[in-house]
Amino acid sequence: MGFCFNADDCIGCRACEIACKNENQTPSGINWRKVKKISSELFLSISCNHCENPECFRVCPQRAFTKRRDGIVEIEQSLCDGCQLCVTSCPYNAPQFDPETHKVSKCQMCYPRQDAGLLPTCVEACTTNALSIVNLDKFNNPDIVSSLPGFPDIQITRPSIVFFPQKIRKRYFLF
Amino acid sequence: MDDGIYRNTCPRNCYGTCGILSHVKNNKLVKVTGDPSHGFTKGSLCAKGYAYTQFVYNPHRLKYPMLQTPRGSGNWVRISWDDAYSIIGKKMIELQARYGSNLASGYNKYSGNLGLLHYATEGLFNSIGTHTKPVGNPCALTGLNALEYSFGKKFSAVPEDMTYSKMIVLWGANPAVTNVHQMKFIYEARRKGAILVVIDPVLTQTAKKADLYIQIKPGTDMWLALGVAKLLYENGYASNDFLNERGEGWNEYINFITHGITMQEVYEITGVPPEAIAELASLYYSIKPTATWAGLGIQRNSNGNDSIEAINSLVALSGNLTIPNAGLYFMHFDVETFPNKLLNLEGPPNELVLESRSVDISDYANNALSFDNPPLKLLWIASRNIFTQDQNLAEWKELFDQLELIVTVDMYLTKTAMQSDLVLPAATHFEEEDLNIGYWHYWISLNQKAIPAYYEAKSDLQIARELTRKLNQLSPGFSSFPHEKEPIDWIYEEITPEIKHLYGINSFEDLMTKAFHKKEKSIFPDDRQIFRFFTPNENNCVASKAPGLDSFTLLTPQSLLKIHSQYEWVSWLNTKKDESLIEISLAAAKKKGIADQDKVELYNESASIIGTARISNHLPDNIVLTHQAGSNPINQLIKNKDTEKPDSSTYFYDSIVRLRKWEGYNV
């Protein structure tokens, strides 16, 4: 499974980001999903991308990360000792360090919801359907691209996300 | 409260009026989700809605009644509810004895919570007999009057129907920020091939997504609507469906668009390029059904009424008034079809003062200051943050100085609460029962009490009930408020047989299971109903003067993560760094020697605001744009205009300010 983010449909409303906080009750400052304004025209909504080659998984001395059969990368918090190697190695700022608990947490793609047949909460919250989950093995669309401006390097970790770019629009300004 | 899922409705002054499912565990709200049975919300909320656990359990929330002595000193003391009621009750009774009526007591309540039971504030004041009573509507009255003129009634089409429109024209509306759920229907229509057109002075978030964006000078919408109509008519594209017979004022309207205006005037006044107007006319002609949404911003200036009427007329002339999935959108006032028992509660007669004294809520301070027999002495403020939102703050300060008791009911210590004598902690909608009717969509939904009150917070209704008991204890018969009635009794009375029929509700209990949609479709009927065309008069043929070369029109739209000043305290939505941004045009930056991120000052005769400049590539030369609320709110610069009529919205967007680079010396 992976995310599909349609930059043309995203209106930057941040419902996905706050819905995630609501579902997981993460403290202020810990954002498993974040909407970033890349330019005046482009927003990116980014969480953990549940990479094919997750750097967090590779660098964690405690082996706190696991990758499920369906691709979801989990962290077992009880194993985390707060060394933050994952925080510095992840290109997408997905692992979030909480100075109060001295632990790292991150998006788990709402696996309890998915296991119960529900969509991840961020996807459910997206009013324009800009954010969805797809089976990347089967998903095929001639318009999809593997990255967008402002999205970090995808070469090393091979994130489980695809994008639809923005379209050019017609505009008349005051003459 | 039992663990489980409760039904709530977001009561904010917002298009959404969203159905919420509240997940409660151990008497605590643990999360919220959208109500899937609500056909507008469809199971999701906006970012603000998803932050409600933080809104409820917030360290900044008011917990107890507090008394401040002296007013404005910050010297707050916690008092009991009983003491609070005694202070208020004794003052009301003493004022009545002093002046022979309750006219010295008044309230200012607006849109902080639009639930029907929040009319308890109005009910409370009605229950003491004649008093000082706000009238009007600063937000939408001008547009509403224009709708009444055009349609002979308030009218707005069904938002979900936009899904089936072939073209959607958002005229001065920015749903990507102010009505995110509507974007769902707009995008659905678009996926089926519909074209999205946005007309706005600002390249808003919605405008950026439009297939066609047309920039326009603010306040000139009337001319664009007339220009497009002129092109349609003169090219023989006017719809003749019913207009000749049922369109009142058709001949005058047609005479005006053919002989009263030239396209050259339209281009010059609106600033819209000729090819854009031609393209818009061609789209209106070739694509049906077209939905047209006239946004609230259009009517917040002195041309507002004419602009809305002219847009209504263009929709009619283009043949989009009577066909399905087209129509005209503004907002509706279906709440008026309910009994509104609290709002309409009748109090005891006063033989000397037969009627309450009206004060225009759009110009409250000025109006109230003009009263001297008796002067206003007690002010009750609820669902309202005057010092962050209203205009004429100098007059407000003067009014506050003459008041002997100021009571503010709120959830937070707002700027207004900080200037009050007494602050009463209000319940959130999760802590009270209510009934909610939207003003955009046509859904009705219940609001259940889901969690116990936060510390000593109380609902407006509970406060009215308890204050009544105190008043009558101090002075028997002072208030006729039926304090024994429970919230559920008031809700029952709103669900009359007519309302049940209108919404297809069998029994009250049905409302516990889902939201209901009004059965009757709001499309302009095909029967004998008259449509009145825009009528030119000597006032509306004159373009308002653009501000002088050194002045700027101040636009203050809503922020994404706030509604007015609400949600300011919610750290999940924290937007502090955006708070003082002042968007200026490239031309203004060049002329004033301002670079991006420079400190700049906006000022006029009322106040001065320092902020951080953000140079916007596409902002018209003579506009500056900031958002509302924050620690140094922009409303300090907003003053009543000479052009403002008593029967109008507040003309927020007629505000003129000056701009200069801030060097640190001229504050």
mmCIF file of N, CA, C and O in Angstrom, chain B residues 581-662:
data_model
loop_
_atom_site.group_PDB
_atom_site.id
_atom_site.type_symbol
_atom_site.label_atom_id
_atom_site.label_comp_id
_atom_site.label_asym_id
_atom_site.label_seq_id
_atom_site.Cartn_x
_atom_site.Cartn_y
_atom_site.Cartn_z
ATOM 1 N N LEU B 581 1.041 39.219 9.199
ATOM 2 C CA LEU B 581 1.427 39.408 7.800
ATOM 3 C C LEU B 581 0.515 40.424 7.122
ATOM 4 O O LEU B 581 -0.702 40.391 7.286
ATOM 5 N N ILE B 582 1.134 41.331 6.408
ATOM 6 C CA ILE B 582 0.375 42.315 5.638
ATOM 7 C C ILE B 582 0.765 42.131 4.180
ATOM 8 O O ILE B 582 1.928 42.349 3.818
ATOM 9 N N GLU B 583 -0.189 41.678 3.376
ATOM 10 C CA GLU B 583 0.124 41.472 1.962
ATOM 11 C C GLU B 583 -0.011 42.786 1.212
ATOM 12 O O GLU B 583 -1.038 43.469 1.319
ATOM 13 N N ILE B 584 1.016 43.113 0.459
ATOM 14 C CA ILE B 584 0.973 44.349 -0.324
ATOM 15 C C ILE B 584 1.330 44.033 -1.775
ATOM 16 O O ILE B 584 1.929 42.999 -2.072
ATOM 17 N N SER B 585 0.971 44.932 -2.657
ATOM 18 C CA SER B 585 1.207 44.689 -4.080
ATOM 19 C C SER B 585 2.651 45.023 -4.442
ATOM 20 O O SER B 585 3.345 45.750 -3.722
ATOM 21 N N LEU B 586 3.071 44.516 -5.577
ATOM 22 C CA LEU B 586 4.404 44.849 -6.103
ATOM 23 C C LEU B 586 4.547 46.356 -6.272
ATOM 24 O O LEU B 586 5.571 46.943 -5.902
ATOM 25 N N ALA B 587 3.491 46.976 -6.814
ATOM 26 C CA ALA B 587 3.545 48.416 -7.071
ATOM 27 C C ALA B 587 3.693 49.202 -5.770
ATOM 28 O O ALA B 587 4.491 50.146 -5.686
ATOM 29 N N ALA B 588 2.949 48.784 -4.746
ATOM 30 C CA ALA B 588 3.037 49.485 -3.461
ATOM 31 C C ALA B 588 4.414 49.309 -2.853
ATOM 32 O O ALA B 588 4.989 50.242 -2.295
ATOM 33 N N ALA B 589 4.953 48.106 -2.967
ATOM 34 C CA ALA B 589 6.280 47.827 -2.411
ATOM 35 C C ALA B 589 7.328 48.720 -3.068
ATOM 36 O O ALA B 589 8.187 49.310 -2.408
ATOM 37 N N LYS B 590 7.204 48.842 -4.381
ATOM 38 C CA LYS B 590 8.167 49.632 -5.144
ATOM 39 C C LYS B 590 8.057 51.102 -4.765
ATOM 40 O O LYS B 590 9.046 51.780 -4.469
ATOM 41 N N LYS B 591 6.825 51.557 -4.723
ATOM 42 C CA LYS B 591 6.593 52.974 -4.459
ATOM 43 C C LYS B 591 7.036 53.374 -3.053
ATOM 44 O O LYS B 591 7.563 54.466 -2.834
ATOM 45 N N LYS B 592 6.823 52.473 -2.090
ATOM 46 C CA LYS B 592 7.129 52.804 -0.698
ATOM 47 C C LYS B 592 8.497 52.288 -0.263
ATOM 48 O O LYS B 592 8.839 52.374 0.921
ATOM 49 N N GLY B 593 9.226 51.708 -1.200
ATOM 50 C CA GLY B 593 10.555 51.200 -0.862
ATOM 51 C C GLY B 593 10.517 50.086 0.170
ATOM 52 O O GLY B 593 11.342 50.017 1.088
ATOM 53 N N ILE B 594 9.548 49.194 0.012
ATOM 54 C CA ILE B 594 9.382 48.107 0.986
ATOM 55 C C ILE B 594 9.860 46.796 0.366
ATOM 56 O O ILE B 594 9.510 46.478 -0.765
ATOM 57 N N ALA B 595 10.666 46.061 1.133
ATOM 58 C CA ALA B 595 11.091 44.735 0.672
ATOM 59 C C ALA B 595 10.287 43.679 1.411
ATOM 60 O O ALA B 595 9.729 43.942 2.476
ATOM 61 N N ASP B 596 10.238 42.496 0.835
ATOM 62 C CA ASP B 596 9.532 41.389 1.458
ATOM 63 C C ASP B 596 10.097 41.184 2.870
ATOM 64 O O ASP B 596 11.303 41.267 3.077
ATOM 65 N N GLN B 597 9.223 40.952 3.822
ATOM 66 C CA GLN B 597 9.587 40.724 5.230
ATOM 67 C C GLN B 597 9.945 42.005 5.999
ATOM 68 O O GLN B 597 10.227 41.947 7.194
ATOM 69 N N ASP B 598 9.945 43.154 5.333
ATOM 70 C CA ASP B 598 10.159 44.421 6.055
ATOM 71 C C ASP B 598 9.006 44.645 7.035
ATOM 72 O O ASP B 598 7.884 44.213 6.796
ATOM 73 N N LYS B 599 9.311 45.375 8.116
ATOM 74 C CA LYS B 599 8.221 45.801 8.996
ATOM 75 C C LYS B 599 7.518 46.986 8.325
ATOM 76 O O LYS B 599 8.172 47.929 7.856
ATOM 77 N N VAL B 600 6.203 46.917 8.292
ATOM 78 C CA VAL B 600 5.441 48.009 7.692
ATOM 79 C C VAL B 600 4.336 48.450 8.640
ATOM 80 O O VAL B 600 3.939 47.710 9.544
ATOM 81 N N GLU B 601 3.858 49.642 8.394
ATOM 82 C CA GLU B 601 2.810 50.192 9.226
ATOM 83 C C GLU B 601 1.586 50.490 8.367
ATOM 84 O O GLU B 601 1.698 51.130 7.320
ATOM 85 N N LEU B 602 0.451 50.012 8.823
ATOM 86 C CA LEU B 602 -0.832 50.382 8.214
ATOM 87 C C LEU B 602 -1.471 51.366 9.174
ATOM 88 O O LEU B 602 -1.533 51.108 10.376
ATOM 89 N N TYR B 603 -1.950 52.476 8.646
ATOM 90 C CA TYR B 603 -2.505 53.449 9.584
ATOM 91 C C TYR B 603 -3.601 54.282 8.924
ATOM 92 O O TYR B 603 -3.689 54.396 7.703
ATOM 93 N N ASN B 604 -4.434 54.838 9.767
ATOM 94 C CA ASN B 604 -5.383 55.865 9.355
ATOM 95 C C ASN B 604 -5.701 56.675 10.605
ATOM 96 O O ASN B 604 -4.984 56.559 11.610
ATOM 97 N N GLU B 605 -6.781 57.456 10.559
ATOM 98 C CA GLU B 605 -7.042 58.343 11.693
ATOM 99 C C GLU B 605 -7.424 57.565 12.959
ATOM 100 O O GLU B 605 -7.373 58.097 14.061
ATOM 101 N N SER B 606 -7.758 56.277 12.803
ATOM 102 C CA SER B 606 -8.211 55.511 13.959
ATOM 103 C C SER B 606 -7.075 54.839 14.716
ATOM 104 O O SER B 606 -7.107 54.772 15.943
ATOM 105 N N ALA B 607 -6.114 54.294 14.009
ATOM 106 C CA ALA B 607 -5.084 53.503 14.677
ATOM 107 C C ALA B 607 -3.925 53.240 13.738
ATOM 108 O O ALA B 607 -3.917 53.702 12.588
ATOM 109 N N SER B 608 -2.952 52.512 14.255
ATOM 110 C CA SER B 608 -1.795 52.114 13.463
ATOM 111 C C SER B 608 -1.441 50.687 13.839
ATOM 112 O O SER B 608 -1.472 50.314 15.007
ATOM 113 N N ILE B 609 -1.158 49.893 12.822
ATOM 114 C CA ILE B 609 -0.847 48.475 13.041
ATOM 115 C C ILE B 609 0.499 48.189 12.379
ATOM 116 O O ILE B 609 0.698 48.539 11.212
ATOM 117 N N ILE B 610 1.390 47.574 13.115
ATOM 118 C CA ILE B 610 2.678 47.194 12.547
ATOM 119 C C ILE B 610 2.616 45.711 12.186
ATOM 120 O O ILE B 610 2.120 44.902 12.971
ATOM 121 N N GLY B 611 3.140 45.385 11.023
ATOM 122 C CA GLY B 611 3.161 43.977 10.623
ATOM 123 C C GLY B 611 4.328 43.707 9.710
ATOM 124 O O GLY B 611 5.172 44.579 9.478
ATOM 125 N N THR B 612 4.366 42.488 9.214
ATOM 126 C CA THR B 612 5.451 42.081 8.326
ATOM 127 C C THR B 612 4.938 42.039 6.898
ATOM 128 O O THR B 612 3.927 41.394 6.628
ATOM 129 N N ALA B 613 5.663 42.713 6.021
ATOM 130 C CA ALA B 613 5.195 42.797 4.629
ATOM 131 C C ALA B 613 5.420 41.478 3.902
ATOM 132 O O ALA B 613 6.456 40.843 4.057
ATOM 133 N N ARG B 614 4.412 41.105 3.169
ATOM 134 C CA ARG B 614 4.597 40.018 2.206
ATOM 135 C C ARG B 614 4.168 40.577 0.852
ATOM 136 O O ARG B 614 3.023 40.991 0.676
ATOM 137 N N ILE B 615 5.119 40.608 -0.055
ATOM 138 C CA ILE B 615 4.806 41.179 -1.366
ATOM 139 C C ILE B 615 4.138 40.112 -2.210
ATOM 140 O O ILE B 615 4.649 39.005 -2.354
ATOM 141 N N SER B 616 2.978 40.466 -2.701
ATOM 142 C CA SER B 616 2.195 39.503 -3.457
ATOM 143 C C SER B 616 2.204 39.897 -4.927
ATOM 144 O O SER B 616 1.850 41.015 -5.284
ATOM 145 N N ASN B 617 2.612 38.969 -5.775
ATOM 146 C CA ASN B 617 2.754 39.259 -7.209
ATOM 147 C C ASN B 617 1.458 39.688 -7.876
ATOM 148 O O ASN B 617 1.472 40.453 -8.826
ATOM 149 N N HIS B 618 0.365 39.161 -7.377
ATOM 150 C CA HIS B 618 -0.873 39.357 -8.124
ATOM 151 C C HIS B 618 -1.900 40.229 -7.421
ATOM 152 O O HIS B 618 -3.028 40.343 -7.869
ATOM 153 N N LEU B 619 -1.523 40.831 -6.290
ATOM 154 C CA LEU B 619 -2.483 41.688 -5.604
ATOM 155 C C LEU B 619 -2.625 42.998 -6.388
ATOM 156 O O LEU B 619 -1.630 43.584 -6.804
ATOM 157 N N PRO B 620 -3.867 43.465 -6.595
ATOM 158 C CA PRO B 620 -4.038 44.748 -7.284
ATOM 159 C C PRO B 620 -3.279 45.865 -6.547
ATOM 160 O O PRO B 620 -3.150 45.825 -5.320
ATOM 161 N N ASP B 621 -2.836 46.857 -7.303
ATOM 162 C CA ASP B 621 -1.961 47.906 -6.769
ATOM 163 C C ASP B 621 -2.494 48.569 -5.508
ATOM 164 O O ASP B 621 -1.759 48.866 -4.586
ATOM 165 N N ASN B 622 -3.812 48.833 -5.481
ATOM 166 C CA ASN B 622 -4.370 49.649 -4.406
ATOM 167 C C ASN B 622 -5.009 48.859 -3.272
ATOM 168 O O ASN B 622 -5.864 49.366 -2.556
ATOM 169 N N ILE B 623 -4.599 47.608 -3.126
ATOM 170 C CA ILE B 623 -5.194 46.775 -2.069
ATOM 171 C C ILE B 623 -4.113 46.339 -1.095
ATOM 172 O O ILE B 623 -3.005 46.000 -1.501
ATOM 173 N N VAL B 624 -4.427 46.361 0.179
ATOM 174 C CA VAL B 624 -3.614 45.619 1.137
ATOM 175 C C VAL B 624 -4.524 44.585 1.786
ATOM 176 O O VAL B 624 -5.734 44.804 1.945
ATOM 177 N N LEU B 625 -3.940 43.459 2.123
ATOM 178 C CA LEU B 625 -4.733 42.354 2.632
ATOM 179 C C LEU B 625 -4.119 41.832 3.923
ATOM 180 O O LEU B 625 -2.917 41.566 3.981
ATOM 181 N N THR B 626 -4.940 41.747 4.946
ATOM 182 C CA THR B 626 -4.494 41.141 6.202
ATOM 183 C C THR B 626 -5.635 40.265 6.704
ATOM 184 O O THR B 626 -6.744 40.323 6.186
ATOM 185 N N HIS B 627 -5.338 39.482 7.726
ATOM 186 C CA HIS B 627 -6.387 38.652 8.290
ATOM 187 C C HIS B 627 -6.875 39.236 9.613
ATOM 188 O O HIS B 627 -6.260 40.129 10.171
ATOM 189 N N GLN B 628 -8.005 38.693 10.067
ATOM 190 C CA GLN B 628 -8.634 39.228 11.273
ATOM 191 C C GLN B 628 -7.988 38.657 12.531
ATOM 192 O O GLN B 628 -7.275 37.687 12.482
ATOM 193 N N ALA B 629 -8.312 39.273 13.649
ATOM 194 C CA ALA B 629 -7.961 38.783 14.994
ATOM 195 C C ALA B 629 -6.463 38.835 15.256
ATOM 196 O O ALA B 629 -5.751 39.631 14.656
ATOM 197 N N GLY B 630 -5.975 38.001 16.151
ATOM 198 C CA GLY B 630 -4.574 38.058 16.560
ATOM 199 C C GLY B 630 -4.383 39.031 17.716
ATOM 200 O O GLY B 630 -5.332 39.610 18.245
ATOM 201 N N SER B 631 -3.124 39.227 18.103
ATOM 202 C CA SER B 631 -2.871 40.035 19.295
ATOM 203 C C SER B 631 -3.050 41.532 19.039
ATOM 204 O O SER B 631 -3.273 42.307 19.962
ATOM 205 N N ASN B 632 -2.914 41.940 17.797
ATOM 206 C CA ASN B 632 -3.072 43.356 17.466
ATOM 207 C C ASN B 632 -4.076 43.473 16.314
ATOM 208 O O ASN B 632 -3.717 43.732 15.181
ATOM 209 N N PRO B 633 -5.346 43.260 16.610
ATOM 210 C CA PRO B 633 -6.310 43.017 15.528
ATOM 211 C C PRO B 633 -6.540 44.212 14.597
ATOM 212 O O PRO B 633 -6.514 45.370 15.021
ATOM 213 N N ILE B 634 -6.785 43.883 13.354
ATOM 214 C CA ILE B 634 -6.879 44.859 12.274
ATOM 215 C C ILE B 634 -8.139 45.718 12.379
ATOM 216 O O ILE B 634 -8.210 46.815 11.820
ATOM 217 N N ASN B 635 -9.151 45.238 13.124
ATOM 218 C CA ASN B 635 -10.395 46.007 13.206
ATOM 219 C C ASN B 635 -10.195 47.382 13.854
ATOM 220 O O ASN B 635 -11.058 48.238 13.759
ATOM 221 N N GLN B 636 -9.036 47.580 14.479
ATOM 222 C CA GLN B 636 -8.761 48.905 15.052
ATOM 223 C C GLN B 636 -8.746 49.987 13.972
ATOM 224 O O GLN B 636 -8.896 51.168 14.261
ATOM 225 N N LEU B 637 -8.515 49.563 12.721
ATOM 226 C CA LEU B 637 -8.451 50.537 11.620
ATOM 227 C C LEU B 637 -9.808 50.741 10.952
ATOM 228 O O LEU B 637 -9.928 51.533 10.022
ATOM 229 N N ILE B 638 -10.802 49.987 11.399
ATOM 230 C CA ILE B 638 -12.079 50.004 10.669
ATOM 231 C C ILE B 638 -13.093 50.910 11.369
ATOM 232 O O ILE B 638 -13.335 50.786 12.564
ATOM 233 N N LYS B 639 -13.631 51.817 10.588
ATOM 234 C CA LYS B 639 -14.557 52.822 11.105
ATOM 235 C C LYS B 639 -15.811 52.861 10.269
ATOM 236 O O LYS B 639 -15.777 52.546 9.081
ATOM 237 N N ASN B 640 -16.872 53.263 10.877
ATOM 238 C CA ASN B 640 -18.135 53.395 10.159
ATOM 239 C C ASN B 640 -18.002 54.358 8.988
ATOM 240 O O ASN B 640 -17.363 55.395 9.099
ATOM 241 N N LYS B 641 -18.591 53.999 7.841
ATOM 242 C CA LYS B 641 -18.505 54.861 6.659
ATOM 243 C C LYS B 641 -19.764 55.726 6.542
ATOM 244 O O LYS B 641 -20.837 55.307 6.949
ATOM 245 N N ASP B 642 -19.603 56.879 5.932
ATOM 246 C CA ASP B 642 -20.756 57.760 5.695
ATOM 247 C C ASP B 642 -21.769 57.073 4.789
ATOM 248 O O ASP B 642 -22.958 57.336 4.846
ATOM 249 N N THR B 643 -21.243 56.203 3.920
ATOM 250 C CA THR B 643 -22.111 55.550 2.937
ATOM 251 C C THR B 643 -22.964 54.454 3.558
ATOM 252 O O THR B 643 -23.872 53.942 2.922
ATOM 253 N N GLU B 644 -22.645 54.070 4.792
ATOM 254 C CA GLU B 644 -23.330 52.937 5.402
ATOM 255 C C GLU B 644 -24.747 53.319 5.798
ATOM 256 O O GLU B 644 -24.967 54.305 6.474
ATOM 257 N N LYS B 645 -25.684 52.467 5.363
ATOM 258 C CA LYS B 645 -27.076 52.726 5.707
ATOM 259 C C LYS B 645 -27.431 51.875 6.926
ATOM 260 O O LYS B 645 -26.784 50.867 7.177
ATOM 261 N N PRO B 646 -28.463 52.260 7.665
ATOM 262 C CA PRO B 646 -28.814 51.469 8.846
ATOM 263 C C PRO B 646 -29.194 50.038 8.489
ATOM 264 O O PRO B 646 -28.938 49.122 9.236
ATOM 265 N N ASP B 647 -29.777 49.863 7.320
ATOM 266 C CA ASP B 647 -30.299 48.565 6.936
ATOM 267 C C ASP B 647 -29.284 47.829 6.053
ATOM 268 O O ASP B 647 -29.597 47.418 4.942
ATOM 269 N N SER B 648 -28.055 47.706 6.520
ATOM 270 C CA SER B 648 -27.033 47.117 5.656
ATOM 271 C C SER B 648 -26.054 46.292 6.470
ATOM 272 O O SER B 648 -26.019 46.349 7.693
ATOM 273 N N SER B 649 -25.233 45.523 5.745
ATOM 274 C CA SER B 649 -24.099 44.860 6.372
ATOM 275 C C SER B 649 -23.088 45.937 6.739
ATOM 276 O O SER B 649 -23.168 47.066 6.273
ATOM 277 N N THR B 650 -22.098 45.561 7.539
ATOM 278 C CA THR B 650 -21.003 46.484 7.788
ATOM 279 C C THR B 650 -20.124 46.522 6.537
ATOM 280 O O THR B 650 -19.762 45.477 5.999
ATOM 281 N N TYR B 651 -19.800 47.727 6.087
ATOM 282 C CA TYR B 651 -19.000 47.851 4.859
ATOM 283 C C TYR B 651 -17.513 47.732 5.194
ATOM 284 O O TYR B 651 -16.727 48.663 5.003
ATOM 285 N N PHE B 652 -17.142 46.544 5.673
ATOM 286 C CA PHE B 652 -15.752 46.336 6.081
ATOM 287 C C PHE B 652 -14.776 46.668 4.946
ATOM 288 O O PHE B 652 -13.711 47.210 5.168
ATOM 289 N N TYR B 653 -15.173 46.321 3.698
ATOM 290 C CA TYR B 653 -14.205 46.435 2.600
ATOM 291 C C TYR B 653 -14.204 47.812 1.934
ATOM 292 O O TYR B 653 -13.602 47.994 0.882
ATOM 293 N N ASP B 654 -14.863 48.764 2.568
ATOM 294 C CA ASP B 654 -14.707 50.148 2.130
ATOM 295 C C ASP B 654 -13.637 50.857 2.963
ATOM 296 O O ASP B 654 -13.453 52.060 2.850
ATOM 297 N N SER B 655 -12.954 50.101 3.800
ATOM 298 C CA SER B 655 -11.964 50.725 4.680
ATOM 299 C C SER B 655 -10.738 51.168 3.894
ATOM 300 O O SER B 655 -10.235 50.433 3.055
ATOM 301 N N ILE B 656 -10.312 52.369 4.202
ATOM 302 C CA ILE B 656 -9.158 52.936 3.514
ATOM 303 C C ILE B 656 -8.019 53.104 4.528
ATOM 304 O O ILE B 656 -8.231 53.616 5.628
ATOM 305 N N VAL B 657 -6.842 52.657 4.152
ATOM 306 C CA VAL B 657 -5.684 52.806 5.049
ATOM 307 C C VAL B 657 -4.508 53.361 4.263
ATOM 308 O O VAL B 657 -4.485 53.329 3.028
ATOM 309 N N ARG B 658 -3.537 53.857 5.004
ATOM 310 C CA ARG B 658 -2.271 54.267 4.397
ATOM 311 C C ARG B 658 -1.199 53.272 4.815
ATOM 312 O O ARG B 658 -1.365 52.530 5.770
ATOM 313 N N LEU B 659 -0.107 53.317 4.083
ATOM 314 C CA LEU B 659 0.936 52.317 4.279
ATOM 315 C C LEU B 659 2.294 52.995 4.257
ATOM 316 O O LEU B 659 2.537 53.896 3.443
ATOM 317 N N ARG B 660 3.169 52.622 5.180
ATOM 318 C CA ARG B 660 4.552 53.071 5.064
ATOM 319 C C ARG B 660 5.480 52.046 5.696
ATOM 320 O O ARG B 660 5.056 51.225 6.507
ATOM 321 N N LYS B 661 6.722 52.151 5.271
ATOM 322 C CA LYS B 661 7.730 51.281 5.860
ATOM 323 C C LYS B 661 7.917 51.731 7.306
ATOM 324 O O LYS B 661 7.952 52.923 7.592
ATOM 325 N N TRP B 662 8.038 50.788 8.200
ATOM 326 C CA TRP B 662 8.162 51.148 9.597
ATOM 327 C C TRP B 662 9.636 51.214 9.973
ATOM 328 O O TRP B 662 10.368 50.239 9.837
#
